[in-house]
mmCIF file with all atom_site columns, C-alpha atoms in Angstrom:
data_model
loop_
_atom_site.group_PDB
_atom_site.id
_atom_site.type_symbol
_atom_site.label_atom_id
_atom_site.label_alt_id
_atom_site.label_comp_id
_atom_site.label_asym_id
_atom_site.label_entity_id
_atom_site.label_seq_id
_atom_site.pdbx_PDB_ins_code
_atom_site.Cartn_x
_atom_site.Cartn_y
_atom_site.Cartn_z
_atom_site.occupancy
_atom_site.B_iso_or_equiv
_atom_site.pdbx_formal_charge
_atom_site.auth_seq_id
_atom_site.auth_comp_id
_atom_site.auth_asym_id
_atom_site.auth_atom_id
_atom_site.pdbx_PDB_model_num
ATOM 1   C CA . PRO A 1 1   ? 19.023 73.505  -151.312 1.00 0.00 ? 104 PRO A CA 1
ATOM 2   C CA . ALA A 1 2   ? 20.095 72.216  -154.729 1.00 0.00 ? 105 ALA A CA 1
ATOM 3   C CA . ILE A 1 3   ? 18.847 75.396  -156.427 1.00 0.00 ? 106 ILE A CA 1
ATOM 4   C CA . ARG A 1 4   ? 20.603 77.534  -153.813 1.00 0.00 ? 107 ARG A CA 1
ATOM 5   C CA . GLN A 1 5   ? 23.825 75.584  -154.306 1.00 0.00 ? 108 GLN A CA 1
ATOM 6   C CA . ALA A 1 6   ? 23.637 76.073  -158.074 1.00 0.00 ? 109 ALA A CA 1
ATOM 7   C CA . ARG A 1 7   ? 23.077 79.802  -157.704 1.00 0.00 ? 110 ARG A CA 1
ATOM 8   C CA . ASP A 1 8   ? 25.887 80.103  -155.189 1.00 0.00 ? 111 ASP A CA 1
ATOM 9   C CA . ALA A 1 9   ? 28.355 78.359  -157.503 1.00 0.00 ? 112 ALA A CA 1
ATOM 10  C CA . LEU A 1 10  ? 27.557 80.667  -160.400 1.00 0.00 ? 113 LEU A CA 1
ATOM 11  C CA . THR A 1 11  ? 27.545 83.719  -158.138 1.00 0.00 ? 114 THR A CA 1
ATOM 12  C CA . LEU A 1 12  ? 30.985 82.842  -156.808 1.00 0.00 ? 115 LEU A CA 1
ATOM 13  C CA . ALA A 1 13  ? 32.296 82.446  -160.352 1.00 0.00 ? 116 ALA A CA 1
ATOM 14  C CA . LEU A 1 14  ? 30.830 85.812  -161.361 1.00 0.00 ? 117 LEU A CA 1
ATOM 15  C CA . ASP A 1 15  ? 32.427 87.490  -158.358 1.00 0.00 ? 118 ASP A CA 1
ATOM 16  C CA . LYS A 1 16  ? 35.757 86.655  -160.005 1.00 0.00 ? 119 LYS A CA 1
ATOM 17  C CA . ALA A 1 17  ? 34.526 87.607  -163.493 1.00 0.00 ? 120 ALA A CA 1
ATOM 18  C CA . PRO A 1 18  ? 32.114 90.524  -162.924 1.00 0.00 ? 121 PRO A CA 1
ATOM 19  C CA . ALA A 1 19  ? 32.100 91.540  -166.599 1.00 0.00 ? 122 ALA A CA 1
ATOM 20  C CA . TYR A 1 20  ? 29.827 88.563  -167.298 1.00 0.00 ? 123 TYR A CA 1
ATOM 21  C CA . ARG A 1 21  ? 27.324 89.366  -164.568 1.00 0.00 ? 124 ARG A CA 1
ATOM 22  C CA . ARG A 1 22  ? 25.097 91.563  -166.734 1.00 0.00 ? 125 ARG A CA 1
ATOM 23  C CA . PHE A 1 23  ? 24.822 88.824  -169.365 1.00 0.00 ? 126 PHE A CA 1
ATOM 24  C CA . PHE A 1 24  ? 23.696 86.224  -166.842 1.00 0.00 ? 127 PHE A CA 1
ATOM 25  C CA . GLU A 1 25  ? 21.332 88.660  -165.131 1.00 0.00 ? 128 GLU A CA 1
ATOM 26  C CA . ARG A 1 26  ? 19.679 89.432  -168.471 1.00 0.00 ? 129 ARG A CA 1
ATOM 27  C CA . LEU A 1 27  ? 19.606 85.726  -169.338 1.00 0.00 ? 130 LEU A CA 1
ATOM 28  C CA . ARG A 1 28  ? 17.812 84.990  -166.041 1.00 0.00 ? 131 ARG A CA 1
ATOM 29  C CA . GLU A 1 29  ? 15.305 87.747  -166.755 1.00 0.00 ? 132 GLU A CA 1
ATOM 30  C CA . ALA A 1 30  ? 14.606 86.768  -170.366 1.00 0.00 ? 133 ALA A CA 1
ATOM 31  C CA . PHE A 1 31  ? 15.023 82.980  -170.301 1.00 0.00 ? 134 PHE A CA 1
ATOM 32  C CA . PRO A 1 32  ? 15.011 81.627  -166.725 1.00 0.00 ? 135 PRO A CA 1
ATOM 33  C CA . ALA A 1 33  ? 15.378 77.998  -167.802 1.00 0.00 ? 136 ALA A CA 1
ATOM 34  C CA . ASP A 1 34  ? 18.582 78.777  -169.702 1.00 0.00 ? 137 ASP A CA 1
ATOM 35  C CA . HIS A 1 35  ? 19.978 80.585  -166.678 1.00 0.00 ? 138 HIS A CA 1
ATOM 36  C CA . ALA A 1 36  ? 19.041 77.677  -164.405 1.00 0.00 ? 139 ALA A CA 1
ATOM 37  C CA . ARG A 1 37  ? 20.848 75.286  -166.723 1.00 0.00 ? 140 ARG A CA 1
ATOM 38  C CA . ALA A 1 38  ? 24.027 77.389  -166.557 1.00 0.00 ? 141 ALA A CA 1
ATOM 39  C CA . ALA A 1 39  ? 23.779 77.553  -162.773 1.00 0.00 ? 142 ALA A CA 1
ATOM 40  C CA . GLN A 1 40  ? 23.371 73.770  -162.527 1.00 0.00 ? 143 GLN A CA 1
ATOM 41  C CA . VAL A 1 41  ? 26.421 73.219  -164.723 1.00 0.00 ? 144 VAL A CA 1
ATOM 42  C CA . ALA A 1 42  ? 28.390 75.513  -162.407 1.00 0.00 ? 145 ALA A CA 1
ATOM 43  C CA . ALA A 1 43  ? 27.264 73.600  -159.332 1.00 0.00 ? 146 ALA A CA 1
ATOM 44  C CA . ALA A 1 44  ? 28.089 70.198  -160.816 1.00 0.00 ? 147 ALA A CA 1
ATOM 45  C CA . ALA A 1 45  ? 31.523 71.085  -162.186 1.00 0.00 ? 148 ALA A CA 1
ATOM 46  C CA . GLN A 1 46  ? 34.626 70.293  -160.172 1.00 0.00 ? 149 GLN A CA 1
ATOM 47  C CA . ASP A 1 47  ? 36.713 72.794  -162.103 1.00 0.00 ? 150 ASP A CA 1
ATOM 48  C CA . PHE A 1 48  ? 34.207 75.352  -163.386 1.00 0.00 ? 151 PHE A CA 1
ATOM 49  C CA . ASN A 1 49  ? 35.380 77.663  -166.177 1.00 0.00 ? 152 ASN A CA 1
ATOM 50  C CA . ILE A 1 50  ? 33.252 80.804  -166.404 1.00 0.00 ? 153 ILE A CA 1
ATOM 51  C CA . ASP A 1 51  ? 34.582 81.706  -169.867 1.00 0.00 ? 154 ASP A CA 1
ATOM 52  C CA . ALA A 1 52  ? 33.599 78.311  -171.221 1.00 0.00 ? 155 ALA A CA 1
ATOM 53  C CA . ALA A 1 53  ? 30.230 78.647  -169.473 1.00 0.00 ? 156 ALA A CA 1
ATOM 54  C CA . VAL A 1 54  ? 29.511 81.902  -171.300 1.00 0.00 ? 157 VAL A CA 1
ATOM 55  C CA . SER A 1 55  ? 30.487 80.298  -174.605 1.00 0.00 ? 158 SER A CA 1
ATOM 56  C CA . ASP A 1 56  ? 28.245 77.289  -173.900 1.00 0.00 ? 159 ASP A CA 1
ATOM 57  C CA . SER A 1 57  ? 25.321 79.498  -172.864 1.00 0.00 ? 160 SER A CA 1
ATOM 58  C CA . VAL A 1 58  ? 25.640 81.635  -175.987 1.00 0.00 ? 161 VAL A CA 1
ATOM 59  C CA . ARG A 1 59  ? 25.838 78.544  -178.197 1.00 0.00 ? 162 ARG A CA 1
ATOM 60  C CA . ALA A 1 60  ? 22.801 76.911  -176.564 1.00 0.00 ? 163 ALA A CA 1
ATOM 61  C CA . LEU A 1 61  ? 20.819 80.141  -176.795 1.00 0.00 ? 164 LEU A CA 1
ATOM 62  C CA . ARG A 1 62  ? 21.739 80.614  -180.436 1.00 0.00 ? 165 ARG A CA 1
ATOM 63  C CA . GLN A 1 63  ? 20.804 77.056  -181.377 1.00 0.00 ? 166 GLN A CA 1
ATOM 64  C CA . ALA A 1 64  ? 17.490 77.158  -179.522 1.00 0.00 ? 167 ALA A CA 1
ATOM 65  C CA . ARG A 1 65  ? 16.319 80.694  -180.327 1.00 0.00 ? 168 ARG A CA 1
ATOM 66  C CA . GLY A 1 66  ? 18.892 82.324  -182.573 1.00 0.00 ? 169 GLY A CA 1
ATOM 67  C CA . VAL A 1 67  ? 16.546 82.513  -185.575 1.00 0.00 ? 170 VAL A CA 1
ATOM 68  C CA . LEU A 1 68  ? 14.501 85.075  -183.653 1.00 0.00 ? 171 LEU A CA 1
ATOM 69  C CA . ALA A 1 69  ? 17.359 87.565  -183.974 1.00 0.00 ? 172 ALA A CA 1
ATOM 70  C CA . ALA A 1 70  ? 16.696 87.686  -187.729 1.00 0.00 ? 173 ALA A CA 1
ATOM 71  C CA . ARG A 1 71  ? 13.344 89.323  -186.927 1.00 0.00 ? 174 ARG A CA 1
ATOM 72  C CA . ALA A 1 72  ? 14.798 92.021  -184.686 1.00 0.00 ? 175 ALA A CA 1
ATOM 73  C CA . THR A 1 73  ? 14.659 95.739  -185.396 1.00 0.00 ? 176 THR A CA 1
ATOM 74  C CA . ALA A 1 74  ? 17.596 97.450  -187.076 1.00 0.00 ? 177 ALA A CA 1
ATOM 75  C CA . GLU A 1 75  ? 19.544 98.626  -184.024 1.00 0.00 ? 178 GLU A CA 1
ATOM 76  C CA . PRO A 1 76  ? 19.846 95.389  -181.991 1.00 0.00 ? 179 PRO A CA 1
ATOM 77  C CA . LEU A 1 77  ? 20.409 93.312  -185.119 1.00 0.00 ? 180 LEU A CA 1
ATOM 78  C CA . SER A 1 78  ? 23.153 95.645  -186.349 1.00 0.00 ? 181 SER A CA 1
ATOM 79  C CA . ARG A 1 79  ? 24.793 95.752  -182.928 1.00 0.00 ? 182 ARG A CA 1
ATOM 80  C CA . VAL A 1 80  ? 25.528 92.017  -183.123 1.00 0.00 ? 183 VAL A CA 1
ATOM 81  C CA . PHE A 1 81  ? 27.703 92.600  -186.176 1.00 0.00 ? 184 PHE A CA 1
ATOM 82  C CA . ASP A 1 82  ? 29.244 95.796  -184.832 1.00 0.00 ? 185 ASP A CA 1
ATOM 83  C CA . LEU A 1 83  ? 30.475 93.824  -181.836 1.00 0.00 ? 186 LEU A CA 1
ATOM 84  C CA . GLN A 1 84  ? 31.679 90.954  -183.991 1.00 0.00 ? 187 GLN A CA 1
ATOM 85  C CA . LEU A 1 85  ? 33.822 93.535  -185.740 1.00 0.00 ? 188 LEU A CA 1
ATOM 86  C CA . ALA A 1 86  ? 35.074 94.804  -182.370 1.00 0.00 ? 189 ALA A CA 1
ATOM 87  C CA . ALA A 1 87  ? 36.037 91.242  -181.419 1.00 0.00 ? 190 ALA A CA 1
ATOM 88  C CA . LEU A 1 88  ? 37.922 90.703  -184.678 1.00 0.00 ? 191 LEU A CA 1
ATOM 89  C CA . LYS A 1 89  ? 39.836 93.937  -184.146 1.00 0.00 ? 192 LYS A CA 1
ATOM 90  C CA . ALA A 1 90  ? 40.698 92.889  -180.599 1.00 0.00 ? 193 ALA A CA 1
ATOM 91  C CA . LEU A 1 91  ? 41.957 89.536  -181.872 1.00 0.00 ? 194 LEU A CA 1
ATOM 92  C CA . GLU A 1 92  ? 43.980 91.000  -184.713 1.00 0.00 ? 195 GLU A CA 1
ATOM 93  C CA . GLY A 1 93  ? 47.669 91.032  -183.913 1.00 0.00 ? 196 GLY A CA 1
ATOM 94  C CA . ARG A 1 94  ? 47.172 88.903  -180.796 1.00 0.00 ? 197 ARG A CA 1
ATOM 95  C CA . ASP A 1 95  ? 46.168 85.532  -182.206 1.00 0.00 ? 198 ASP A CA 1
ATOM 96  C CA . ALA A 1 96  ? 45.454 85.328  -185.930 1.00 0.00 ? 199 ALA A CA 1
ATOM 97  C CA . ARG A 1 97  ? 44.455 81.669  -185.708 1.00 0.00 ? 200 ARG A CA 1
ATOM 98  C CA . ALA A 1 98  ? 41.897 82.426  -182.971 1.00 0.00 ? 201 ALA A CA 1
ATOM 99  C CA . CYS A 1 99  ? 40.654 85.340  -185.068 1.00 0.00 ? 202 CYS A CA 1
ATOM 100 C CA . VAL A 1 100 ? 39.887 82.958  -187.937 1.00 0.00 ? 203 VAL A CA 1
ATOM 101 C CA . ASP A 1 101 ? 38.286 80.480  -185.510 1.00 0.00 ? 204 ASP A CA 1
ATOM 102 C CA . PHE A 1 102 ? 36.011 83.289  -184.309 1.00 0.00 ? 205 PHE A CA 1
ATOM 103 C CA . LEU A 1 103 ? 35.226 84.360  -187.869 1.00 0.00 ? 206 LEU A CA 1
ATOM 104 C CA . TYR A 1 104 ? 34.018 80.860  -188.719 1.00 0.00 ? 207 TYR A CA 1
ATOM 105 C CA . GLY A 1 105 ? 32.187 80.354  -185.422 1.00 0.00 ? 208 GLY A CA 1
ATOM 106 C CA . GLY A 1 106 ? 34.531 77.698  -184.089 1.00 0.00 ? 209 GLY A CA 1
ATOM 107 C CA . ALA A 1 107 ? 35.816 77.015  -180.594 1.00 0.00 ? 210 ALA A CA 1
ATOM 108 C CA . SER A 1 108 ? 39.498 76.750  -179.749 1.00 0.00 ? 211 SER A CA 1
ATOM 109 C CA . GLU A 1 109 ? 41.965 77.039  -176.907 1.00 0.00 ? 212 GLU A CA 1
ATOM 110 C CA . GLY A 1 110 ? 43.115 80.343  -178.367 1.00 0.00 ? 213 GLY A CA 1
ATOM 111 C CA . LEU A 1 111 ? 39.603 81.764  -178.179 1.00 0.00 ? 214 LEU A CA 1
ATOM 112 C CA . MET A 1 112 ? 39.231 80.648  -174.564 1.00 0.00 ? 215 MET A CA 1
ATOM 113 C CA . THR A 1 113 ? 42.509 82.369  -173.714 1.00 0.00 ? 216 THR A CA 1
ATOM 114 C CA . PHE A 1 114 ? 41.337 85.506  -175.475 1.00 0.00 ? 217 PHE A CA 1
ATOM 115 C CA . SER A 1 115 ? 37.973 85.395  -173.664 1.00 0.00 ? 218 SER A CA 1
ATOM 116 C CA . ALA A 1 116 ? 39.634 85.185  -170.256 1.00 0.00 ? 219 ALA A CA 1
ATOM 117 C CA . ALA A 1 117 ? 41.767 88.238  -171.059 1.00 0.00 ? 220 ALA A CA 1
ATOM 118 C CA . ASN A 1 118 ? 39.021 90.267  -172.808 1.00 0.00 ? 221 ASN A CA 1
ATOM 119 C CA . ARG A 1 119 ? 35.858 89.540  -170.866 1.00 0.00 ? 222 ARG A CA 1
ATOM 120 C CA . GLY A 1 120 ? 34.377 92.964  -171.527 1.00 0.00 ? 223 GLY A CA 1
ATOM 121 C CA . VAL A 1 121 ? 34.447 92.398  -175.290 1.00 0.00 ? 224 VAL A CA 1
ATOM 122 C CA . VAL A 1 122 ? 33.035 88.880  -174.952 1.00 0.00 ? 225 VAL A CA 1
ATOM 123 C CA . ALA A 1 123 ? 30.312 90.006  -172.542 1.00 0.00 ? 226 ALA A CA 1
ATOM 124 C CA . ASP A 1 124 ? 29.235 92.810  -174.865 1.00 0.00 ? 227 ASP A CA 1
ATOM 125 C CA . LEU A 1 125 ? 28.952 90.397  -177.772 1.00 0.00 ? 228 LEU A CA 1
ATOM 126 C CA . ALA A 1 126 ? 27.053 87.795  -175.742 1.00 0.00 ? 229 ALA A CA 1
ATOM 127 C CA . LEU A 1 127 ? 24.633 90.407  -174.457 1.00 0.00 ? 230 LEU A CA 1
ATOM 128 C CA . ALA A 1 128 ? 24.096 91.837  -177.948 1.00 0.00 ? 231 ALA A CA 1
ATOM 129 C CA . GLY A 1 129 ? 23.101 88.420  -179.266 1.00 0.00 ? 232 GLY A CA 1
ATOM 130 C CA . LEU A 1 130 ? 20.723 87.909  -176.359 1.00 0.00 ? 233 LEU A CA 1
ATOM 131 C CA . GLU A 1 131 ? 19.103 91.322  -176.822 1.00 0.00 ? 234 GLU A CA 1
ATOM 132 C CA . ALA A 1 132 ? 18.652 90.714  -180.559 1.00 0.00 ? 235 ALA A CA 1
ATOM 133 C CA . ILE A 1 133 ? 16.862 87.447  -179.802 1.00 0.00 ? 236 ILE A CA 1
ATOM 134 C CA . VAL A 1 134 ? 14.588 89.120  -177.258 1.00 0.00 ? 237 VAL A CA 1
ATOM 135 C CA . ASP A 1 135 ? 13.878 92.020  -179.614 1.00 0.00 ? 238 ASP A CA 1
ATOM 136 C CA . GLY A 1 136 ? 13.180 89.691  -182.524 1.00 0.00 ? 239 GLY A CA 1
ATOM 137 C CA . GLY A 1 137 ? 10.721 87.709  -180.439 1.00 0.00 ? 240 GLY A CA 1
ATOM 138 C CA . ASN A 1 138 ? 8.833  90.931  -179.767 1.00 0.00 ? 241 ASN A CA 1
ATOM 139 C CA . ALA A 1 139 ? 9.177  92.751  -183.102 1.00 0.00 ? 242 ALA A CA 1
ATOM 140 C CA . LYS A 1 140 ? 8.648  89.713  -185.369 1.00 0.00 ? 243 LYS A CA 1
ATOM 141 C CA . ILE A 1 141 ? 9.807  91.601  -188.469 1.00 0.00 ? 244 ILE A CA 1
ATOM 142 C CA . ASP A 1 142 ? 9.384  89.477  -191.579 1.00 0.00 ? 245 ASP A CA 1
ATOM 143 C CA . ARG A 1 143 ? 12.251 90.266  -193.944 1.00 0.00 ? 246 ARG A CA 1
ATOM 144 C CA . SER A 1 144 ? 12.630 88.819  -197.400 1.00 0.00 ? 247 SER A CA 1
ATOM 145 C CA . PRO A 1 145 ? 15.872 86.902  -197.936 1.00 0.00 ? 248 PRO A CA 1
ATOM 146 C CA . PRO A 1 146 ? 18.704 88.678  -199.783 1.00 0.00 ? 249 PRO A CA 1
ATOM 147 C CA . GLY A 1 147 ? 18.593 88.202  -203.525 1.00 0.00 ? 250 GLY A CA 1
ATOM 148 C CA . GLU A 1 148 ? 21.238 87.925  -206.219 1.00 0.00 ? 251 GLU A CA 1
ATOM 149 C CA . GLU A 1 149 ? 21.313 91.707  -206.611 1.00 0.00 ? 252 GLU A CA 1
ATOM 150 C CA . ASP A 1 150 ? 22.058 92.132  -202.893 1.00 0.00 ? 253 ASP A CA 1
ATOM 151 C CA . PHE A 1 151 ? 24.992 89.723  -203.028 1.00 0.00 ? 254 PHE A CA 1
ATOM 152 C CA . ALA A 1 152 ? 26.212 91.256  -206.275 1.00 0.00 ? 255 ALA A CA 1
ATOM 153 C CA . ALA A 1 153 ? 26.291 94.667  -204.580 1.00 0.00 ? 256 ALA A CA 1
ATOM 154 C CA . LEU A 1 154 ? 28.214 93.200  -201.645 1.00 0.00 ? 257 LEU A CA 1
ATOM 155 C CA . GLU A 1 155 ? 30.706 91.365  -203.858 1.00 0.00 ? 258 GLU A CA 1
ATOM 156 C CA . LYS A 1 156 ? 31.323 94.510  -205.895 1.00 0.00 ? 259 LYS A CA 1
ATOM 157 C CA . ALA A 1 157 ? 31.905 96.543  -202.718 1.00 0.00 ? 260 ALA A CA 1
ATOM 158 C CA . LEU A 1 158 ? 34.289 93.913  -201.310 1.00 0.00 ? 261 LEU A CA 1
ATOM 159 C CA . ALA A 1 159 ? 36.270 93.784  -204.547 1.00 0.00 ? 262 ALA A CA 1
ATOM 160 C CA . ALA A 1 160 ? 36.507 97.569  -204.472 1.00 0.00 ? 263 ALA A CA 1
ATOM 161 C CA . LYS A 1 161 ? 38.101 97.252  -201.010 1.00 0.00 ? 264 LYS A CA 1
ATOM 162 C CA . GLY A 1 162 ? 40.817 95.034  -202.463 1.00 0.00 ? 265 GLY A CA 1
ATOM 163 C CA . LEU A 1 163 ? 39.549 91.553  -201.544 1.00 0.00 ? 266 LEU A CA 1
ATOM 164 C CA . GLU A 1 164 ? 40.366 88.783  -203.975 1.00 0.00 ? 267 GLU A CA 1
ATOM 165 C CA . LYS A 1 165 ? 37.836 86.320  -205.348 1.00 0.00 ? 268 LYS A CA 1
ATOM 166 C CA . THR A 1 166 ? 39.003 83.485  -203.073 1.00 0.00 ? 269 THR A CA 1
ATOM 167 C CA . GLU A 1 167 ? 38.626 85.706  -200.005 1.00 0.00 ? 270 GLU A CA 1
ATOM 168 C CA . ILE A 1 168 ? 35.157 86.872  -201.041 1.00 0.00 ? 271 ILE A CA 1
ATOM 169 C CA . GLU A 1 169 ? 34.016 83.309  -201.703 1.00 0.00 ? 272 GLU A CA 1
ATOM 170 C CA . ALA A 1 170 ? 35.398 82.164  -198.341 1.00 0.00 ? 273 ALA A CA 1
ATOM 171 C CA . LEU A 1 171 ? 33.531 84.937  -196.506 1.00 0.00 ? 274 LEU A CA 1
ATOM 172 C CA . LEU A 1 172 ? 30.228 84.504  -198.301 1.00 0.00 ? 275 LEU A CA 1
ATOM 173 C CA . ASP A 1 173 ? 30.245 80.696  -198.278 1.00 0.00 ? 276 ASP A CA 1
ATOM 174 C CA . GLY A 1 174 ? 31.463 80.440  -194.690 1.00 0.00 ? 277 GLY A CA 1
ATOM 175 C CA . ARG A 1 175 ? 33.896 77.684  -195.569 1.00 0.00 ? 278 ARG A CA 1
ATOM 176 C CA . THR A 1 176 ? 37.672 77.559  -195.268 1.00 0.00 ? 279 THR A CA 1
ATOM 177 C CA . PRO A 1 177 ? 39.190 77.574  -198.766 1.00 0.00 ? 280 PRO A CA 1
ATOM 178 C CA . GLU A 1 178 ? 41.602 74.870  -199.911 1.00 0.00 ? 281 GLU A CA 1
ATOM 179 C CA . PRO A 1 179 ? 44.417 75.539  -199.536 1.00 0.00 ? 282 PRO A CA 1
ATOM 180 C CA . PRO A 1 180 ? 43.631 77.753  -196.536 1.00 0.00 ? 283 PRO A CA 1
ATOM 181 C CA . LEU A 1 181 ? 44.415 81.443  -196.780 1.00 0.00 ? 284 LEU A CA 1
ATOM 182 C CA . ASP A 1 182 ? 46.944 83.044  -194.442 1.00 0.00 ? 285 ASP A CA 1
ATOM 183 C CA . ASP A 1 183 ? 45.359 83.506  -190.994 1.00 0.00 ? 286 ASP A CA 1
ATOM 184 C CA . ALA A 1 184 ? 46.363 87.154  -190.645 1.00 0.00 ? 287 ALA A CA 1
ATOM 185 C CA . ARG A 1 185 ? 44.987 88.004  -194.087 1.00 0.00 ? 288 ARG A CA 1
ATOM 186 C CA . MET A 1 186 ? 41.763 86.096  -193.432 1.00 0.00 ? 289 MET A CA 1
ATOM 187 C CA . CYS A 1 187 ? 41.312 87.922  -190.132 1.00 0.00 ? 290 CYS A CA 1
ATOM 188 C CA . LYS A 1 188 ? 41.739 91.248  -191.912 1.00 0.00 ? 291 LYS A CA 1
ATOM 189 C CA . SER A 1 189 ? 39.367 90.167  -194.663 1.00 0.00 ? 292 SER A CA 1
ATOM 190 C CA . GLY A 1 190 ? 36.716 89.409  -192.055 1.00 0.00 ? 293 GLY A CA 1
ATOM 191 C CA . GLN A 1 191 ? 37.021 92.933  -190.722 1.00 0.00 ? 294 GLN A CA 1
ATOM 192 C CA . ILE A 1 192 ? 36.760 94.404  -194.227 1.00 0.00 ? 295 ILE A CA 1
ATOM 193 C CA . TYR A 1 193 ? 33.671 92.259  -194.821 1.00 0.00 ? 296 TYR A CA 1
ATOM 194 C CA . LEU A 1 194 ? 31.878 93.578  -191.724 1.00 0.00 ? 297 LEU A CA 1
ATOM 195 C CA . GLU A 1 195 ? 32.972 97.146  -192.377 1.00 0.00 ? 298 GLU A CA 1
ATOM 196 C CA . THR A 1 196 ? 31.726 96.892  -195.967 1.00 0.00 ? 299 THR A CA 1
ATOM 197 C CA . LEU A 1 197 ? 28.376 95.508  -194.845 1.00 0.00 ? 300 LEU A CA 1
ATOM 198 C CA . ARG A 1 198 ? 27.886 98.563  -192.616 1.00 0.00 ? 301 ARG A CA 1
ATOM 199 C CA . GLU A 1 199 ? 28.303 100.802 -195.657 1.00 0.00 ? 302 GLU A CA 1
ATOM 200 C CA . LEU A 1 200 ? 25.607 99.113  -197.752 1.00 0.00 ? 303 LEU A CA 1
ATOM 201 C CA . PRO A 1 201 ? 22.095 100.591 -197.973 1.00 0.00 ? 304 PRO A CA 1
ATOM 202 C CA . GLU A 1 202 ? 20.158 99.646  -194.840 1.00 0.00 ? 305 GLU A CA 1
ATOM 203 C CA . GLU A 1 203 ? 17.590 97.522  -196.645 1.00 0.00 ? 306 GLU A CA 1
ATOM 204 C CA . ILE A 1 204 ? 20.269 95.338  -198.238 1.00 0.00 ? 307 ILE A CA 1
ATOM 205 C CA . ARG A 1 205 ? 22.386 95.250  -195.085 1.00 0.00 ? 308 ARG A CA 1
ATOM 206 C CA . LEU A 1 206 ? 19.557 94.096  -192.826 1.00 0.00 ? 309 LEU A CA 1
ATOM 207 C CA . ARG A 1 207 ? 18.517 91.335  -195.217 1.00 0.00 ? 310 ARG A CA 1
ATOM 208 C CA . ILE A 1 208 ? 22.079 89.988  -195.221 1.00 0.00 ? 311 ILE A CA 1
ATOM 209 C CA . TYR A 1 209 ? 22.358 90.375  -191.438 1.00 0.00 ? 312 TYR A CA 1
ATOM 210 C CA . ALA A 1 210 ? 19.108 88.446  -190.974 1.00 0.00 ? 313 ALA A CA 1
ATOM 211 C CA . LEU A 1 211 ? 20.289 85.613  -193.209 1.00 0.00 ? 314 LEU A CA 1
ATOM 212 C CA . ALA A 1 212 ? 23.636 85.496  -191.381 1.00 0.00 ? 315 ALA A CA 1
ATOM 213 C CA . VAL A 1 213 ? 22.078 85.081  -187.925 1.00 0.00 ? 316 VAL A CA 1
ATOM 214 C CA . GLU A 1 214 ? 19.747 82.391  -189.267 1.00 0.00 ? 317 GLU A CA 1
ATOM 215 C CA . LEU A 1 215 ? 22.732 80.480  -190.632 1.00 0.00 ? 318 LEU A CA 1
ATOM 216 C CA . MET A 1 216 ? 24.591 80.889  -187.327 1.00 0.00 ? 319 MET A CA 1
ATOM 217 C CA . ALA A 1 217 ? 21.575 79.539  -185.452 1.00 0.00 ? 320 ALA A CA 1
ATOM 218 C CA . ARG A 1 218 ? 21.506 76.446  -187.639 1.00 0.00 ? 321 ARG A CA 1
ATOM 219 C CA . SER A 1 219 ? 25.251 75.800  -187.618 1.00 0.00 ? 322 SER A CA 1
#
């Protein structure tokens, strides 16, 4: 009965937010224990928030298994970053502060508001991360880490797109500069960064992608 109650609570929440259903169905198929945990949280909550539940599930999955995504094949690994770019574009002009929060992997009220209004975008991104983890667990590709020449090529390409040194350092270090840059400009810089990565030779791009998902998993 407890298991049924947990499933019913999550099912009821997904009836009101059907865009997330495919993520939770895939989560149940790939990692049943993670799905059961999400269902139990739904059953125990007095005021269950499905958008927060997706965020929590993605975070838990990334922390537990996110390093596997670094070993995925090119297509699922690249799709994670393509959809990050889509999310940044959706945030641009709506909430620059939330855009920067997303860029740095933070959580905020603005991001929750955005998630509730853009569940298709959020669901696509969550599912892409999950599929990259599953694919990496199967493919087990062993990539060498990016070297100085890889980062030099990226920095040169970013500078050619008009990014200043402080913006490049903020993007590559993953830290907010002091004093902080303007939110709107930082949001745009994040988009330029992801667009520039897509234009690099595949071998360099995939090494940087792999390092990025490893860092996200450990953050």
